[in-house]
mmCIF file of C-alpha atoms and ligand atoms in Angstrom:
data_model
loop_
_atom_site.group_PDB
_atom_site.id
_atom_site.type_symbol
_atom_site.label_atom_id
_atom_site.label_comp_id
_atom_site.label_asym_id
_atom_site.label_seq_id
_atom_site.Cartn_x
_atom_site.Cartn_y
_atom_site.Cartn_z
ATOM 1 C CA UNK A 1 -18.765 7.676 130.124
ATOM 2 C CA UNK A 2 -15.340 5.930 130.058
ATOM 3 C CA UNK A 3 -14.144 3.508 127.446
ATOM 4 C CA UNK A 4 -11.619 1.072 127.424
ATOM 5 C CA UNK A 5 -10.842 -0.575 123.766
ATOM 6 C CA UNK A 6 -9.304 -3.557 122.990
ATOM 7 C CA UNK A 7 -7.890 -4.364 119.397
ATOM 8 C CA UNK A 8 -6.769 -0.348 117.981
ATOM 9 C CA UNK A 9 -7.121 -1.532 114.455
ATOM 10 C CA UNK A 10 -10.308 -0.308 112.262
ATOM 11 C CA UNK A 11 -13.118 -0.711 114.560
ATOM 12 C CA UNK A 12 -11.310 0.148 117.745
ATOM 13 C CA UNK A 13 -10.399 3.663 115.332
ATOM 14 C CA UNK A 14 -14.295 4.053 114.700
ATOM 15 C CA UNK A 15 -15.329 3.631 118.152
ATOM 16 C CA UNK A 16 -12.884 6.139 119.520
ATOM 17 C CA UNK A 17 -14.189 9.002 116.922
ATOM 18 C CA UNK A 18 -17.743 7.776 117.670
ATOM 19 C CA UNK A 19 -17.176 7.760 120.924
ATOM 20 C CA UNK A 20 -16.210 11.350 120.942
ATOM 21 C CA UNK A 21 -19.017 12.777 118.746
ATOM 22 C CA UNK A 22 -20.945 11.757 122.107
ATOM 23 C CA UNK A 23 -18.947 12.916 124.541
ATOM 24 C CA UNK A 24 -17.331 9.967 125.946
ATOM 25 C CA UNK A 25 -13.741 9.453 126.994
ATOM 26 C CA UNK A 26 -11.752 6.586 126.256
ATOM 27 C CA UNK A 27 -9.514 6.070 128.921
ATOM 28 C CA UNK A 28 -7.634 3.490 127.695
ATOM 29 C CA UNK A 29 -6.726 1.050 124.684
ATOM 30 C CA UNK A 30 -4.824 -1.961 123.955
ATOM 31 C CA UNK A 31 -3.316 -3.361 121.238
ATOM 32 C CA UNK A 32 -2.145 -7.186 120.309
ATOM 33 C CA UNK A 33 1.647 -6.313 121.694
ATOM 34 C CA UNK A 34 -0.130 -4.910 124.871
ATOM 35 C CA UNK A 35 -2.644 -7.806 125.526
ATOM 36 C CA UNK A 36 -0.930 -11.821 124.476
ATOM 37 C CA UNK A 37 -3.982 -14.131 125.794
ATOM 38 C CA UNK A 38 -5.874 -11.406 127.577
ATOM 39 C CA UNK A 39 -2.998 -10.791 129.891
ATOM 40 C CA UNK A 40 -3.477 -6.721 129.553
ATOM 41 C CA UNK A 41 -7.090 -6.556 130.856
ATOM 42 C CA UNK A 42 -6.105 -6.207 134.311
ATOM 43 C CA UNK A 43 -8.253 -4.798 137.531
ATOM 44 C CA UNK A 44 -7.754 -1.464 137.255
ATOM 45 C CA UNK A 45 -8.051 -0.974 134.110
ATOM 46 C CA UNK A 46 -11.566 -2.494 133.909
ATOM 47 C CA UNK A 47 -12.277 -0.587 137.304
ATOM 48 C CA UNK A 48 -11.205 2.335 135.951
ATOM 49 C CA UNK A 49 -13.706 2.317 132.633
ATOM 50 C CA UNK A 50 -17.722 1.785 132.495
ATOM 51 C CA UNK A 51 -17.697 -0.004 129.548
ATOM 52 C CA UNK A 52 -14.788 -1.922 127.551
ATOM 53 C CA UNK A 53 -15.237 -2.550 123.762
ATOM 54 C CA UNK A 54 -14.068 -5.824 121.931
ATOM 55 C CA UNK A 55 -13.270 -5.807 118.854
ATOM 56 C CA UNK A 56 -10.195 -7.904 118.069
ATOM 57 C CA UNK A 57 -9.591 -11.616 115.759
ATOM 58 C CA UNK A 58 -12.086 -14.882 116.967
ATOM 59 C CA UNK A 59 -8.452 -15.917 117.650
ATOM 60 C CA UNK A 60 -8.119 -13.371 120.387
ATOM 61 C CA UNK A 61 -11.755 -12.983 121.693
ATOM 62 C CA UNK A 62 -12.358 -16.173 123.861
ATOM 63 C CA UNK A 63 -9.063 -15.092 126.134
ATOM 64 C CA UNK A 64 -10.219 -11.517 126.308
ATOM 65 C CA UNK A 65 -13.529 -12.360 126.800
ATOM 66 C CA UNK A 66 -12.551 -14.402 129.468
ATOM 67 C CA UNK A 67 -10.653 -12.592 131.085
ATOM 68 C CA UNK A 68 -13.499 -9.127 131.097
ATOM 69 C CA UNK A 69 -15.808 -11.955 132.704
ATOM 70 C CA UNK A 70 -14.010 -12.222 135.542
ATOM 71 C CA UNK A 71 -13.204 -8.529 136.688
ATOM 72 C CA UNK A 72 -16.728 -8.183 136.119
ATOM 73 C CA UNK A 73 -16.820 -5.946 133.309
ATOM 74 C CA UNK A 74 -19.553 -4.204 131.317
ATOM 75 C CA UNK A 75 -18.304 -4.598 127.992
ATOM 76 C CA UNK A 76 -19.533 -4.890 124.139
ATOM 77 C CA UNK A 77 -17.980 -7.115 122.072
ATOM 78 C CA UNK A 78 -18.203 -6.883 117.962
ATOM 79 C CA UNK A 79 -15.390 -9.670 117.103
ATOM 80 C CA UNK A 80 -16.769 -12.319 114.718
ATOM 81 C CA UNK A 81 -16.403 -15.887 114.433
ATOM 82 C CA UNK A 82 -16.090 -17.452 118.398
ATOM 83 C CA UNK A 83 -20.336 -18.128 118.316
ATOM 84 C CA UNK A 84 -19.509 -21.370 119.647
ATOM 85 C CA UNK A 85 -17.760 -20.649 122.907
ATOM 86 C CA UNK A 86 -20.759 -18.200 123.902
ATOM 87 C CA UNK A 87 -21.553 -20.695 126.645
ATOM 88 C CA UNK A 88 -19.034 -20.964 128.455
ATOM 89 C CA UNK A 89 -18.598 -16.930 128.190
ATOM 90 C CA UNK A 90 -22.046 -16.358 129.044
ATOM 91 C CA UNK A 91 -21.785 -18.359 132.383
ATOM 92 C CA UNK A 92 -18.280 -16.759 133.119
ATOM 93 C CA UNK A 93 -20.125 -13.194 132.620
ATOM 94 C CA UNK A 94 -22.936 -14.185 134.872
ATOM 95 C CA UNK A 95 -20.137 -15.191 138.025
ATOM 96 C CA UNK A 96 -18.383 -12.492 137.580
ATOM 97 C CA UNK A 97 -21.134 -10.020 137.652
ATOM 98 C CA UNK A 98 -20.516 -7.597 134.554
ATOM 99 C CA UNK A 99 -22.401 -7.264 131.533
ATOM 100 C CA UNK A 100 -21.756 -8.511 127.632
ATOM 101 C CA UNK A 101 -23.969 -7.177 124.872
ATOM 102 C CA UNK A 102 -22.772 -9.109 121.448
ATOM 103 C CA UNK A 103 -23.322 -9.126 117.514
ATOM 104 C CA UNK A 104 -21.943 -10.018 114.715
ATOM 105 C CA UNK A 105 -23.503 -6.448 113.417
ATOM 106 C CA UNK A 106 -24.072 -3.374 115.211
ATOM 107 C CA UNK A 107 -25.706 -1.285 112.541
ATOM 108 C CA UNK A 108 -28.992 -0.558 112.794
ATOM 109 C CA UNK A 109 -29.727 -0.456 109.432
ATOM 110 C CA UNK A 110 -29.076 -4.267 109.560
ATOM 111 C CA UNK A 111 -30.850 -4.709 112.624
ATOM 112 C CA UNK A 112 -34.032 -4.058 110.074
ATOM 113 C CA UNK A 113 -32.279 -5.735 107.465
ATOM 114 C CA UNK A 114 -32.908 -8.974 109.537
ATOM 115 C CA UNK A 115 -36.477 -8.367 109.891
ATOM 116 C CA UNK A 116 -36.998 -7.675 106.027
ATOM 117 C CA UNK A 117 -35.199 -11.209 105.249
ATOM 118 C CA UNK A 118 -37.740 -13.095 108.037
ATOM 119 C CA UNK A 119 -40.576 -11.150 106.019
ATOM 120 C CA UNK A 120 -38.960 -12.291 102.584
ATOM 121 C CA UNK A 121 -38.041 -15.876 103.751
ATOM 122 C CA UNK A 122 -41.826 -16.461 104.752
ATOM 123 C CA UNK A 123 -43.507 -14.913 102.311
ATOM 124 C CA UNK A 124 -41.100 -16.334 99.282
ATOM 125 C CA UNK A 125 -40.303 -19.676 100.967
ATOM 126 C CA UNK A 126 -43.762 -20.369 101.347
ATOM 127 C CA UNK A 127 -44.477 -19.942 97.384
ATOM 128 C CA UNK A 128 -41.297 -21.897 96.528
ATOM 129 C CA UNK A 129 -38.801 -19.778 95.167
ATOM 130 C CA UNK A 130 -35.159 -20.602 95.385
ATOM 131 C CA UNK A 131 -32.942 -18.061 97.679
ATOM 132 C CA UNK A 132 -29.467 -17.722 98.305
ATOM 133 C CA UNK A 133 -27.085 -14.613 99.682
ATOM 134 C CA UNK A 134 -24.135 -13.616 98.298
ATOM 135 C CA UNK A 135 -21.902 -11.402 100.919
ATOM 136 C CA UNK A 136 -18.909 -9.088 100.078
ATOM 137 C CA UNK A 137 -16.440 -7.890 102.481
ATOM 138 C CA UNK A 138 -12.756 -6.374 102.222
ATOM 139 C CA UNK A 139 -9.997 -8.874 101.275
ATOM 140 C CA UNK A 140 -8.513 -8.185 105.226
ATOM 141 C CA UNK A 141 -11.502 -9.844 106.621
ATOM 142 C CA UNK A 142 -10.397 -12.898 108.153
ATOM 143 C CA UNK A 143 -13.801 -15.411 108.839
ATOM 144 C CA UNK A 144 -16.045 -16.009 105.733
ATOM 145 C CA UNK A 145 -19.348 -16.120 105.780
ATOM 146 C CA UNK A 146 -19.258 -13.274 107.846
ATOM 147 C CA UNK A 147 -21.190 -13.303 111.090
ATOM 148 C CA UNK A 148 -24.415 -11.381 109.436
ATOM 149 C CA UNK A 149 -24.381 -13.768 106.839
ATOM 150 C CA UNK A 150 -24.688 -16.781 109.152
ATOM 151 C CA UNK A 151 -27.510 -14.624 111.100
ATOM 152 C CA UNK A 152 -29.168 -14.484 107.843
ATOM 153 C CA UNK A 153 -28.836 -18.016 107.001
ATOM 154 C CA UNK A 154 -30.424 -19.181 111.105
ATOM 155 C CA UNK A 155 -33.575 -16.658 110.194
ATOM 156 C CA UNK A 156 -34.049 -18.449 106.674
ATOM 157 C CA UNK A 157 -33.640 -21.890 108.021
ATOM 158 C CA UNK A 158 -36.400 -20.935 110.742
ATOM 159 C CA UNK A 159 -39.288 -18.871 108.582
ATOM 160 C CA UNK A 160 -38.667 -20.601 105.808
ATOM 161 C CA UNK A 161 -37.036 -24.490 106.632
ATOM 162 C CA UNK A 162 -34.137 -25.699 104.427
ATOM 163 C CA UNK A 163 -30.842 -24.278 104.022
ATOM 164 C CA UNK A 164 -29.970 -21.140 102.303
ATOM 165 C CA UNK A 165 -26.819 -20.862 100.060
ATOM 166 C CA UNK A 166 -24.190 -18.417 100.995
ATOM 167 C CA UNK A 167 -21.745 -17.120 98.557
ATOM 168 C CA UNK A 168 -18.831 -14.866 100.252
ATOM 169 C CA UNK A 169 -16.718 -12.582 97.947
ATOM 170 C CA UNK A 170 -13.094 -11.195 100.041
ATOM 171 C CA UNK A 171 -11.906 -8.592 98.011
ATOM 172 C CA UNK A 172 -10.875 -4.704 97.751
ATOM 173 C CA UNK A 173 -12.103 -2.876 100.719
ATOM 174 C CA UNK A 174 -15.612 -3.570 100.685
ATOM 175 C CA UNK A 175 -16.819 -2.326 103.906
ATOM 176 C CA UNK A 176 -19.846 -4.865 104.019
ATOM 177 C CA UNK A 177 -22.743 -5.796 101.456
ATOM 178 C CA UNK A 178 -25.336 -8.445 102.060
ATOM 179 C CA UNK A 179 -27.710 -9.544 99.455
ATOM 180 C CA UNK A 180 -30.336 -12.064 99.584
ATOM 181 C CA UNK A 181 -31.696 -12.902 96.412
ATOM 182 C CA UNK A 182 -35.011 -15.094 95.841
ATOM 183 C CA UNK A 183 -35.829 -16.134 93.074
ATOM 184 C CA UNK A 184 -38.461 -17.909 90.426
ATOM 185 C CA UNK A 185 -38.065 -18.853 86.801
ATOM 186 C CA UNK A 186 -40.565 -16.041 85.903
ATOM 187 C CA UNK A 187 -38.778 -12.849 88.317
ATOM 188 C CA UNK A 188 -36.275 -12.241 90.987
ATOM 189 C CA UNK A 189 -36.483 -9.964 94.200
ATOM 190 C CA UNK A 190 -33.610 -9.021 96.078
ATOM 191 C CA UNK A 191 -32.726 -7.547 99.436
ATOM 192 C CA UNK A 192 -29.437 -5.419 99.849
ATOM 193 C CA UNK A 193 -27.681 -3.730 102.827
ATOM 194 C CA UNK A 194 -24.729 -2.190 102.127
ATOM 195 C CA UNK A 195 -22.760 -0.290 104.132
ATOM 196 C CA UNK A 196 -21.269 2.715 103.032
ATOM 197 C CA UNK A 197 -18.265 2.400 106.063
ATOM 198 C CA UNK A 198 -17.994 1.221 109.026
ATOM 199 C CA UNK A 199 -18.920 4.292 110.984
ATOM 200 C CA UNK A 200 -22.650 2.603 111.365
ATOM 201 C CA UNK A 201 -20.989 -0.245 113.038
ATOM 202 C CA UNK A 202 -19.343 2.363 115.927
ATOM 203 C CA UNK A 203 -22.603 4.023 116.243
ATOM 204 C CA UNK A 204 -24.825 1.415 117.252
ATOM 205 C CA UNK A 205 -21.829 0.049 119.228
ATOM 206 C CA UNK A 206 -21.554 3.220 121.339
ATOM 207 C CA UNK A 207 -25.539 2.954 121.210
ATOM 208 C CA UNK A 208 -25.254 0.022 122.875
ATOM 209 C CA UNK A 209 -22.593 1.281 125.409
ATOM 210 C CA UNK A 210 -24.823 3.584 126.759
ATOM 211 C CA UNK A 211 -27.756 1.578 126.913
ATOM 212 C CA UNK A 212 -25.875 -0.950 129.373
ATOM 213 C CA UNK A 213 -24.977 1.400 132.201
ATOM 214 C CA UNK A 214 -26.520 -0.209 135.235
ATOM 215 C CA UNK A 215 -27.099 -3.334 134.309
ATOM 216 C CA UNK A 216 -25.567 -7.287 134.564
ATOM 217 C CA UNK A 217 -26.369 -10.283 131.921
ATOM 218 C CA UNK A 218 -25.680 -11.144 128.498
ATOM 219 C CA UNK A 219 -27.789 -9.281 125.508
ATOM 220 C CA UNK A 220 -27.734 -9.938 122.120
ATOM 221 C CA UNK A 221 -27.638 -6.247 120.284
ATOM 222 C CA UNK A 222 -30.857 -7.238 118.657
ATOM 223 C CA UNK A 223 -33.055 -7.001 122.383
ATOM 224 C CA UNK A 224 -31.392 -3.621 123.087
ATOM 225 C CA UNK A 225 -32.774 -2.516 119.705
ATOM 226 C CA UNK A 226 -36.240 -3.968 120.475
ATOM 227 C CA UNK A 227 -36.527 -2.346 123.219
ATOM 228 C CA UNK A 228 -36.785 0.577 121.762
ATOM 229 C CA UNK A 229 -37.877 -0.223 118.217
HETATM 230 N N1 NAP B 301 -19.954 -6.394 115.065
HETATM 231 C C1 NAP B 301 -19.743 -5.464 114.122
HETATM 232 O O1 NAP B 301 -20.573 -4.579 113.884
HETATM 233 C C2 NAP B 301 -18.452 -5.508 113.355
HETATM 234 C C3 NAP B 301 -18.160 -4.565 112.371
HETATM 235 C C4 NAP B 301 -16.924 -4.633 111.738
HETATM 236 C C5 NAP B 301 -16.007 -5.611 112.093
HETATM 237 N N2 NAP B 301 -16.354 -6.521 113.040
HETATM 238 C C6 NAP B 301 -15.425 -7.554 113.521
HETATM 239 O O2 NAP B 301 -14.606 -6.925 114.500
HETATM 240 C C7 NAP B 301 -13.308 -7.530 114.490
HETATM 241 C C8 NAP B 301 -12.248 -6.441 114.259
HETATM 242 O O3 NAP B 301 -12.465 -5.850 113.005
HETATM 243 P P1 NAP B 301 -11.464 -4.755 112.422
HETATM 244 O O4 NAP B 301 -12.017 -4.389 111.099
HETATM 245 O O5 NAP B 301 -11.204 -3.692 113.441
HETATM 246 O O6 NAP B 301 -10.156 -5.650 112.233
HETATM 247 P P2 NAP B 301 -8.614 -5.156 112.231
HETATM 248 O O7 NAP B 301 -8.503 -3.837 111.559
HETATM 249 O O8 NAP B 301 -7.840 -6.318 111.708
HETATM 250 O O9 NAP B 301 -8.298 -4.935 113.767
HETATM 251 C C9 NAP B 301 -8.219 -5.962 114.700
HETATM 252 C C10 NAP B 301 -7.224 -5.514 115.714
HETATM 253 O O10 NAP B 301 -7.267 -6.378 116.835
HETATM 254 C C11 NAP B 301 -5.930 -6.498 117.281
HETATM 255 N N3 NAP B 301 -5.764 -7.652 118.154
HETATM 256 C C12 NAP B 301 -5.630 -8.962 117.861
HETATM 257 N N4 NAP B 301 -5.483 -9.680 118.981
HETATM 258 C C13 NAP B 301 -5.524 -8.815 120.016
HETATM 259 C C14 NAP B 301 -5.423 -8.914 121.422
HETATM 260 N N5 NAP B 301 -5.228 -10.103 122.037
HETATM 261 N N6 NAP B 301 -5.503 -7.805 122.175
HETATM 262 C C15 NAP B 301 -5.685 -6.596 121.621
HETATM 263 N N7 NAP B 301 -5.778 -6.411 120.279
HETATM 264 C C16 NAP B 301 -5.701 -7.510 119.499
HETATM 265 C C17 NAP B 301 -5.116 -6.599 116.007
HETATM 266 O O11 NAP B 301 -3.767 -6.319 116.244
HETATM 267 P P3 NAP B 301 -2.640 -7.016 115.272
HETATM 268 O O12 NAP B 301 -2.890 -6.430 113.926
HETATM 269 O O13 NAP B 301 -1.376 -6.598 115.938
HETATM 270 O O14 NAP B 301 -2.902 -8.501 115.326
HETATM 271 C C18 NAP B 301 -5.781 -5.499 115.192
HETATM 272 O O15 NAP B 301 -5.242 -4.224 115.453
HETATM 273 C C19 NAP B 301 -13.374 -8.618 113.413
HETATM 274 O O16 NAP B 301 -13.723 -9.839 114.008
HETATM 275 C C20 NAP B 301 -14.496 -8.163 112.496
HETATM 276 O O17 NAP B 301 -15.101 -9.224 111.801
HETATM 277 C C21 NAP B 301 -17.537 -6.491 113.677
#
């Protein structure tokens, strides 16, 4: 396949060398200087790619986002922190006709991680012991809680009801550790992903890539995976 990639900093650098373990070709890139307000994604360059990755600043997204909507582009976007515009780039998507899978996390291992904290949120929750999740990420990392931490705190509040405590550490280069911690005045159980780089992250991006050839709509990561899973 052919990629386009906006934003060449660490994730855009993953997703090109994940990109060519599988034998895909990306075609072209752009970078900050290359792109003010989305002004770089231009006809033929989304003509001339099958899928375009996103993975910028939440400053940057809404604009780029924007802007794939409308030339009707298949594209995957992994930027954090611009949840609440995903109306308005959800309806631009379906006029123009493309395709937008999104997440705040593209590894699979967290994919699972998700259904382990529903399992732990009912089962704990409904017993009474306190939770809470303390996330670490590298001090470059601009939106705290991260995205995965605010998925985490939406599937507490629904299995178990009440609102789960979030503790977010930016420091170092801490590729990404989630831990969600229950806990009773006789024991404690916890539940840790931690990802060992960010390689995961370009994997189930590319994943996705490939699984949205063909088709038009808005997917969360999370219904790809279940269709499969
Ligand atoms: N969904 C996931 O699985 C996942 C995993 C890891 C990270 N993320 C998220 O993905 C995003 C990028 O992460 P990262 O680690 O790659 O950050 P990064 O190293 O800071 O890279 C972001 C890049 O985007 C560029 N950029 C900003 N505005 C742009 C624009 N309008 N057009 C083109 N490029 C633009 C920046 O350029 P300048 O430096 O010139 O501004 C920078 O090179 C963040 O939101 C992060 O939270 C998601």
């Amino acid at each position: 396949m052919r990629f386009g990639i906006i934003g060449t900093g660490k994730m855009g650098k993953e997703i090109e060398a994940a990109a060519a373990k599988r034998g895909h070709d990306v075609v072209w890139r752009l970078s900050s200087r290359e792109n003010p307000s989305g002004s770089g994604i231009t006809a033929e360059r989304v003509s001339g790619a099958d899928v375009v990755f996103e993975f910028t600043s939440p400053a940057a997204a809404v604009d780029n986002l924007m802007a794939l909507a409308k030339e009707g582009a298949r594209t995957i976007c992994g930027t954090t922190g611009w949840g609440k515009d995903l109306p308005r780039v959800a309806e631009a998507f379906a006029r123009g006709g493309g395709a937008l899978v999104h997440a705040a996390n593209f590894s699979i291992g967290v994919r699972h991680f998700f259904e382990l904290a529903a399992l732990g949120s009912r089962l704990y929750g409904a017993v009474g012991y306190a939770a809470y999740l303390v996330e670490e990420h590298h001090a470059e990392k601009r939106d705290a809680p991260s995205g995965t931490a605010r998925e985490i705190a939406a599937i507490f509040e629904k299995e178990a009801g009440g609102r789960l405590p979030v503790t977010s550490v930016r420091a170092g280069t801490v590729p990404g550790t989630h831990r969600l911690v229950f806990e009773s005045p006789e024991d404690e159980v916890e539940i840790i992903h931690r990802a060992r780089g960010r390689a995961g992250f370009a994997r189930g991006a590319v994943w996705a890539a490939e699984r949205i050839a063909g088709r038009t709509g808005v997917y969360e990561f999370a219904e790809l995976v279940k269709e499969v899973a």
